[in-house]
Amino acid sequence: MIKRIFNAVGKRTKDAKFQQKAIKKQDKIEQGEKVLAPRYPTEEKRFQKAMSDEKLRELVNKKESTLVENMNKITIKSTDPVERWTSTKDLPTRESEWLHRNDPVWEYGFYEPEEKRIPKNKLMFREALEVLRARQEIEDDSDGPNAAKMREEARKVYEEHKAVARVDPEKLDEMWEYFRPFVRKDTQKVVSKHDLARLQEYLHGMSDEQTMLQGTQEGFRKLIERNKEALKYYDGLDKNEQKQLEEAVTEQRRMEKERLAERLKGIEYMEEQSKKMVEEAKKKAGEAKKENE
């Protein structure tokens, strides 16, 4: 207990002495006393060695008049710091989009730079969509009444577009290859119910391909369209030769049909005879079994 009391009293005494020393030191500094930064032991040795060198001391104490004159020519004027530049461009936030909802340059939700600031081989999202749309209309192969006119207008828009002049053709072709829009075209052909019924009969094996395709040039072309050489040869014939060829093919198919029909009858007859022989064999086997019993 006594030790704690002495420690508390001694601590207060040390603090008071330290404060008195600090106040006296502060007064000396205000009066002009120089306080040097402490040196490391190695630095202290080198400093003492340098101070003992007479030549070095003379160089340090020598007055450089030229340096003094140059320093006197320098004048320093203190001014307020320059204001920092802050961008006035709106960032793509919800508030800025609502503020610019009717502005054409904010059509896609972000600010578009000026055309002169866009570097070479770079284009904006809007320009990419316009270029792809124009090229798609150019390559459209529809046969509508205004299809040719629309293709010409699209070609004009594509050729006069600023992005096309700014971007290399190779890069435009690559963009078209990987980012072109996909188009699905469904073609519906209207046929009569009679032709549809004949086609269904043919698919179910209840009709003859010859009767379905006979009598029309397109029907005969469907038979040979897989063979390009035969189709080319057929197109090179005149109408009389084509008619003779169709008649010959029709006759050959008729003969083949008759041959297959006769062959089918023979197979059916053999199956009937086989069934009869099997039944007779079973009958004889049954009778022999009864006799043995």
Short mmCIF file of C-alpha atoms in Angstrom, two decimals:
data_model
loop_
_atom_site.label_atom_id
_atom_site.label_comp_id
_atom_site.label_asym_id
_atom_site.label_seq_id
_atom_site.Cartn_x
_atom_site.Cartn_y
_atom_site.Cartn_z
CA MET A 1 0.00 0.00 0.00
CA ILE A 2 2.80 2.39 0.93
CA LYS A 3 4.63 1.45 -2.29
CA ARG A 4 1.63 2.41 -4.37
CA ILE A 5 1.40 5.78 -2.59
CA PHE A 6 5.10 6.54 -3.22
CA ASN A 7 4.76 5.52 -6.88
CA ALA A 8 1.78 7.81 -7.37
CA VAL A 9 3.56 10.75 -5.72
CA GLY A 10 6.78 10.10 -7.66
CA LYS A 11 4.91 9.92 -10.96
CA ARG A 12 3.31 13.30 -10.36
CA THR A 13 6.70 14.78 -9.44
CA LYS A 14 8.31 13.44 -12.63
CA ASP A 15 5.48 14.79 -14.74
CA ALA A 16 5.83 18.23 -13.16
CA LYS A 17 9.62 18.30 -13.75
CA PHE A 18 9.16 17.22 -17.38
CA GLN A 19 6.62 19.96 -17.96
CA GLN A 20 8.98 22.56 -16.47
CA LYS A 21 11.82 21.39 -18.75
CA ALA A 22 9.52 21.47 -21.77
CA ILE A 23 8.44 25.05 -20.99
CA LYS A 24 12.04 26.23 -20.60
CA LYS A 25 13.05 24.49 -23.85
CA GLN A 26 10.15 26.11 -25.68
CA ASP A 27 11.27 29.54 -24.45
CA LYS A 28 14.81 28.93 -25.73
CA ILE A 29 13.53 27.83 -29.14
CA GLU A 30 11.43 30.98 -29.39
CA GLN A 31 14.50 33.06 -28.54
CA GLY A 32 16.41 31.53 -31.50
CA GLU A 33 18.02 28.36 -30.28
CA LYS A 34 18.50 25.82 -33.07
CA VAL A 35 17.41 22.29 -32.40
CA LEU A 36 19.07 19.77 -34.67
CA ALA A 37 17.64 16.41 -35.48
CA PRO A 38 19.24 13.51 -33.62
CA ARG A 39 21.89 11.55 -35.49
CA TYR A 40 22.55 7.85 -35.67
CA PRO A 41 25.86 6.63 -34.22
CA THR A 42 27.42 5.99 -37.65
CA GLU A 43 26.20 9.36 -38.88
CA GLU A 44 27.66 11.06 -35.80
CA LYS A 45 31.08 9.55 -36.49
CA ARG A 46 31.08 10.74 -40.09
CA PHE A 47 29.93 14.20 -39.03
CA GLN A 48 32.74 14.55 -36.52
CA LYS A 49 35.23 13.35 -39.12
CA ALA A 50 33.97 15.91 -41.62
CA MET A 51 34.12 18.72 -39.06
CA SER A 52 37.76 17.92 -38.34
CA ASP A 53 38.65 18.26 -42.03
CA GLU A 54 39.98 21.80 -42.62
CA LYS A 55 39.53 21.79 -46.41
CA LEU A 56 35.95 20.70 -46.16
CA ARG A 57 35.26 23.30 -43.50
CA GLU A 58 36.68 26.03 -45.74
CA LEU A 59 34.46 24.94 -48.63
CA VAL A 60 31.40 24.91 -46.40
CA ASN A 61 32.12 28.33 -44.90
CA LYS A 62 33.06 29.90 -48.24
CA LYS A 63 30.54 32.45 -49.45
CA GLU A 64 29.26 31.98 -53.01
CA SER A 65 28.42 35.47 -54.23
CA THR A 66 26.99 34.24 -57.54
CA LEU A 67 24.62 31.88 -55.76
CA VAL A 68 23.51 34.64 -53.42
CA GLU A 69 22.81 36.99 -56.33
CA ASN A 70 20.79 34.38 -58.16
CA MET A 71 18.78 33.58 -55.06
CA ASN A 72 18.05 37.28 -54.54
CA LYS A 73 16.60 37.48 -58.05
CA ILE A 74 13.98 34.86 -57.24
CA THR A 75 10.64 36.22 -56.10
CA ILE A 76 7.85 34.01 -54.84
CA LYS A 77 4.25 35.16 -54.85
CA SER A 78 1.70 33.09 -53.00
CA THR A 79 -1.75 32.79 -54.58
CA ASP A 80 -4.89 30.81 -53.93
CA PRO A 81 -4.95 27.30 -55.41
CA VAL A 82 -6.57 26.88 -58.81
CA GLU A 83 -10.05 25.43 -58.71
CA ARG A 84 -10.24 21.79 -59.70
CA TRP A 85 -11.95 20.95 -62.98
CA THR A 86 -15.13 19.00 -62.52
CA SER A 87 -16.94 17.26 -65.35
CA THR A 88 -20.37 18.60 -66.21
CA LYS A 89 -21.36 15.46 -68.13
CA ASP A 90 -24.19 13.50 -66.56
CA LEU A 91 -23.46 9.94 -65.58
CA PRO A 92 -25.84 7.15 -66.69
CA THR A 93 -27.99 7.18 -63.57
CA ARG A 94 -31.73 6.82 -63.22
CA GLU A 95 -32.13 10.55 -62.57
CA SER A 96 -30.04 11.54 -65.61
CA GLU A 97 -31.92 9.10 -67.85
CA TRP A 98 -35.22 10.60 -66.73
CA LEU A 99 -33.84 14.10 -67.24
CA HIS A 100 -32.74 13.26 -70.81
CA ARG A 101 -35.65 10.98 -71.69
CA ASN A 102 -36.52 13.11 -74.74
CA ASP A 103 -32.93 13.74 -75.83
CA PRO A 104 -32.01 11.78 -79.01
CA VAL A 105 -28.39 11.26 -77.94
CA TRP A 106 -29.66 9.45 -74.82
CA GLU A 107 -31.85 7.09 -76.82
CA TYR A 108 -30.04 3.97 -75.62
CA GLY A 109 -29.70 5.06 -72.00
CA PHE A 110 -26.22 6.56 -72.12
CA TYR A 111 -24.49 9.61 -73.47
CA GLU A 112 -23.05 9.38 -76.99
CA PRO A 113 -19.80 11.22 -77.70
CA GLU A 114 -19.29 13.55 -80.62
CA GLU A 115 -18.41 11.94 -83.94
CA LYS A 116 -15.06 13.72 -84.16
CA ARG A 117 -14.05 12.20 -80.81
CA ILE A 118 -14.73 8.62 -81.90
CA PRO A 119 -11.43 6.92 -82.86
CA LYS A 120 -10.79 4.86 -85.96
CA ASN A 121 -12.44 1.41 -86.17
CA LYS A 122 -14.76 2.27 -83.29
CA LEU A 123 -18.51 2.70 -83.46
CA MET A 124 -21.36 3.28 -81.07
CA PHE A 125 -24.05 0.78 -80.19
CA ARG A 126 -26.67 2.74 -82.11
CA GLU A 127 -24.45 2.83 -85.20
CA ALA A 128 -23.84 -0.92 -84.98
CA LEU A 129 -27.59 -1.58 -84.92
CA GLU A 130 -28.17 0.72 -87.89
CA VAL A 131 -25.39 -0.90 -89.93
CA LEU A 132 -26.59 -4.43 -89.16
CA ARG A 133 -30.20 -3.52 -89.95
CA ALA A 134 -29.24 -1.96 -93.29
CA ARG A 135 -27.11 -4.93 -94.28
CA GLN A 136 -29.86 -7.34 -93.35
CA GLU A 137 -32.29 -5.48 -95.59
CA ILE A 138 -29.74 -5.53 -98.42
CA GLU A 139 -29.34 -9.31 -98.25
CA ASP A 140 -33.07 -9.95 -97.93
CA ASP A 141 -34.19 -12.20 -100.79
CA SER A 142 -37.92 -11.68 -100.49
CA ASP A 143 -39.96 -11.19 -103.68
CA GLY A 144 -42.45 -8.63 -102.42
CA PRO A 145 -43.74 -5.73 -104.53
CA ASN A 146 -41.49 -3.20 -102.78
CA ALA A 147 -38.59 -5.54 -101.97
CA ALA A 148 -36.26 -4.20 -104.67
CA LYS A 149 -36.94 -0.60 -103.69
CA MET A 150 -36.31 -1.34 -100.02
CA ARG A 151 -33.03 -3.05 -100.87
CA GLU A 152 -31.87 -0.04 -102.86
CA GLU A 153 -32.76 2.33 -100.02
CA ALA A 154 -30.96 0.10 -97.52
CA ARG A 155 -27.88 -0.03 -99.76
CA LYS A 156 -27.87 3.76 -99.98
CA VAL A 157 -28.15 4.08 -96.20
CA TYR A 158 -25.35 1.55 -95.71
CA GLU A 159 -22.96 3.22 -98.15
CA GLU A 160 -23.57 6.73 -96.79
CA HIS A 161 -23.41 5.74 -93.12
CA LYS A 162 -20.61 7.47 -91.20
CA ALA A 163 -19.71 4.33 -89.26
CA VAL A 164 -19.07 2.44 -92.52
CA ALA A 165 -16.56 5.10 -93.57
CA ARG A 166 -14.90 5.00 -90.14
CA VAL A 167 -14.58 1.22 -89.74
CA ASP A 168 -12.57 -1.07 -92.02
CA PRO A 169 -14.59 -3.43 -94.27
CA GLU A 170 -12.91 -6.49 -92.72
CA LYS A 171 -14.12 -5.52 -89.27
CA LEU A 172 -17.63 -4.84 -90.58
CA ASP A 173 -17.70 -8.29 -92.18
CA GLU A 174 -16.54 -9.85 -88.93
CA MET A 175 -19.23 -7.97 -87.00
CA TRP A 176 -21.84 -9.16 -89.50
CA GLU A 177 -20.62 -12.75 -89.16
CA TYR A 178 -20.86 -12.92 -85.37
CA PHE A 179 -23.52 -10.34 -84.45
CA ARG A 180 -26.00 -10.33 -87.31
CA PRO A 181 -29.64 -10.82 -86.33
CA PHE A 182 -31.20 -14.19 -86.86
CA VAL A 183 -34.26 -14.33 -89.09
CA ARG A 184 -36.78 -17.15 -89.22
CA LYS A 185 -38.88 -17.48 -92.35
CA ASP A 186 -41.87 -19.78 -92.52
CA THR A 187 -43.38 -20.50 -95.92
CA GLN A 188 -46.84 -21.97 -96.08
CA LYS A 189 -48.12 -23.60 -99.24
CA VAL A 190 -51.86 -23.98 -99.75
CA VAL A 191 -52.85 -27.25 -101.44
CA SER A 192 -56.16 -28.86 -102.25
CA LYS A 193 -57.69 -31.49 -100.02
CA HIS A 194 -57.64 -34.00 -102.88
CA ASP A 195 -53.87 -33.67 -103.34
CA LEU A 196 -53.35 -33.86 -99.58
CA ALA A 197 -55.41 -37.05 -99.38
CA ARG A 198 -53.38 -38.61 -102.21
CA LEU A 199 -50.16 -37.66 -100.44
CA GLN A 200 -51.35 -39.25 -97.19
CA GLU A 201 -52.27 -42.42 -99.06
CA TYR A 202 -48.83 -42.48 -100.61
CA LEU A 203 -47.15 -42.04 -97.21
CA HIS A 204 -49.15 -44.93 -95.79
CA GLY A 205 -48.23 -47.18 -98.72
CA MET A 206 -51.73 -47.23 -100.21
CA SER A 207 -50.88 -45.35 -103.41
CA ASP A 208 -48.49 -45.66 -106.28
CA GLU A 209 -45.76 -43.08 -106.78
CA GLN A 210 -46.27 -43.38 -110.52
CA THR A 211 -49.95 -42.37 -110.39
CA MET A 212 -49.24 -39.51 -108.02
CA LEU A 213 -46.44 -37.98 -110.09
CA GLN A 214 -47.56 -39.02 -113.56
CA GLY A 215 -48.84 -36.41 -116.00
CA THR A 216 -46.92 -33.37 -114.69
CA GLN A 217 -43.48 -32.17 -115.58
CA GLU A 218 -42.78 -31.13 -111.97
CA GLY A 219 -43.68 -34.62 -110.83
CA PHE A 220 -41.10 -36.15 -113.13
CA ARG A 221 -38.51 -33.60 -112.03
CA LYS A 222 -39.04 -34.65 -108.42
CA LEU A 223 -38.07 -38.19 -109.36
CA ILE A 224 -34.67 -37.14 -110.73
CA GLU A 225 -33.91 -33.98 -108.73
CA ARG A 226 -31.43 -35.83 -106.50
CA ASN A 227 -29.28 -36.69 -109.52
CA LYS A 228 -27.92 -33.36 -110.71
CA GLU A 229 -26.46 -34.76 -113.91
CA ALA A 230 -29.76 -36.40 -114.88
CA LEU A 231 -31.66 -33.22 -114.08
CA LYS A 232 -29.24 -31.17 -116.16
CA TYR A 233 -29.61 -33.60 -119.06
CA TYR A 234 -33.41 -33.50 -118.75
CA ASP A 235 -33.50 -29.69 -118.82
CA GLY A 236 -31.37 -29.72 -121.98
CA LEU A 237 -33.94 -31.73 -123.95
CA ASP A 238 -36.75 -30.18 -125.95
CA LYS A 239 -40.40 -30.74 -125.10
CA ASN A 240 -40.90 -33.71 -127.44
CA GLU A 241 -37.82 -35.48 -126.13
CA GLN A 242 -38.87 -34.78 -122.55
CA LYS A 243 -42.31 -36.22 -123.28
CA GLN A 244 -40.81 -39.35 -124.84
CA LEU A 245 -38.51 -39.77 -121.85
CA GLU A 246 -41.42 -39.39 -119.44
CA GLU A 247 -43.46 -41.98 -121.36
CA ALA A 248 -40.52 -44.40 -121.37
CA VAL A 249 -39.99 -43.98 -117.64
CA THR A 250 -43.72 -44.38 -117.02
CA GLU A 251 -43.80 -47.58 -119.08
CA GLN A 252 -40.77 -48.93 -117.28
CA ARG A 253 -42.32 -48.20 -113.91
CA ARG A 254 -45.57 -49.87 -115.01
CA MET A 255 -43.70 -53.00 -116.06
CA GLU A 256 -41.78 -52.97 -112.80
CA LYS A 257 -45.01 -52.66 -110.88
CA GLU A 258 -46.51 -55.63 -112.72
CA ARG A 259 -43.39 -57.68 -112.09
CA LEU A 260 -43.48 -56.88 -108.41
CA ALA A 261 -47.18 -57.70 -108.28
CA GLU A 262 -46.55 -61.11 -109.87
CA ARG A 263 -43.67 -61.70 -107.52
CA LEU A 264 -45.85 -60.77 -104.57
CA LYS A 265 -48.53 -63.22 -105.72
CA GLY A 266 -45.92 -65.97 -105.96
CA ILE A 267 -44.70 -65.24 -102.44
CA GLU A 268 -48.25 -65.28 -101.11
CA TYR A 269 -48.91 -68.63 -102.86
CA MET A 270 -45.74 -70.12 -101.34
CA GLU A 271 -46.77 -68.90 -97.90
CA GLU A 272 -50.20 -70.50 -98.28
CA GLN A 273 -48.64 -73.80 -99.39
CA SER A 274 -46.23 -73.68 -96.46
CA LYS A 275 -49.10 -73.16 -94.02
CA LYS A 276 -51.01 -76.08 -95.52
CA MET A 277 -47.98 -78.35 -95.26
CA VAL A 278 -47.45 -77.36 -91.64
CA GLU A 279 -51.10 -78.00 -90.80
CA GLU A 280 -51.00 -81.42 -92.51
CA ALA A 281 -47.82 -82.33 -90.65
CA LYS A 282 -49.41 -81.33 -87.33
CA LYS A 283 -52.52 -83.33 -88.21
CA LYS A 284 -50.52 -86.47 -89.06
CA ALA A 285 -48.48 -86.11 -85.88
CA GLY A 286 -51.68 -85.89 -83.84
CA GLU A 287 -53.17 -88.98 -85.48
CA ALA A 288 -49.97 -90.97 -84.94
CA LYS A 289 -49.97 -89.99 -81.28
CA LYS A 290 -53.55 -91.20 -80.84
CA GLU A 291 -52.75 -94.57 -82.49
CA ASN A 292 -49.81 -95.11 -80.15
CA GLU A 293 -51.99 -94.46 -77.13
#
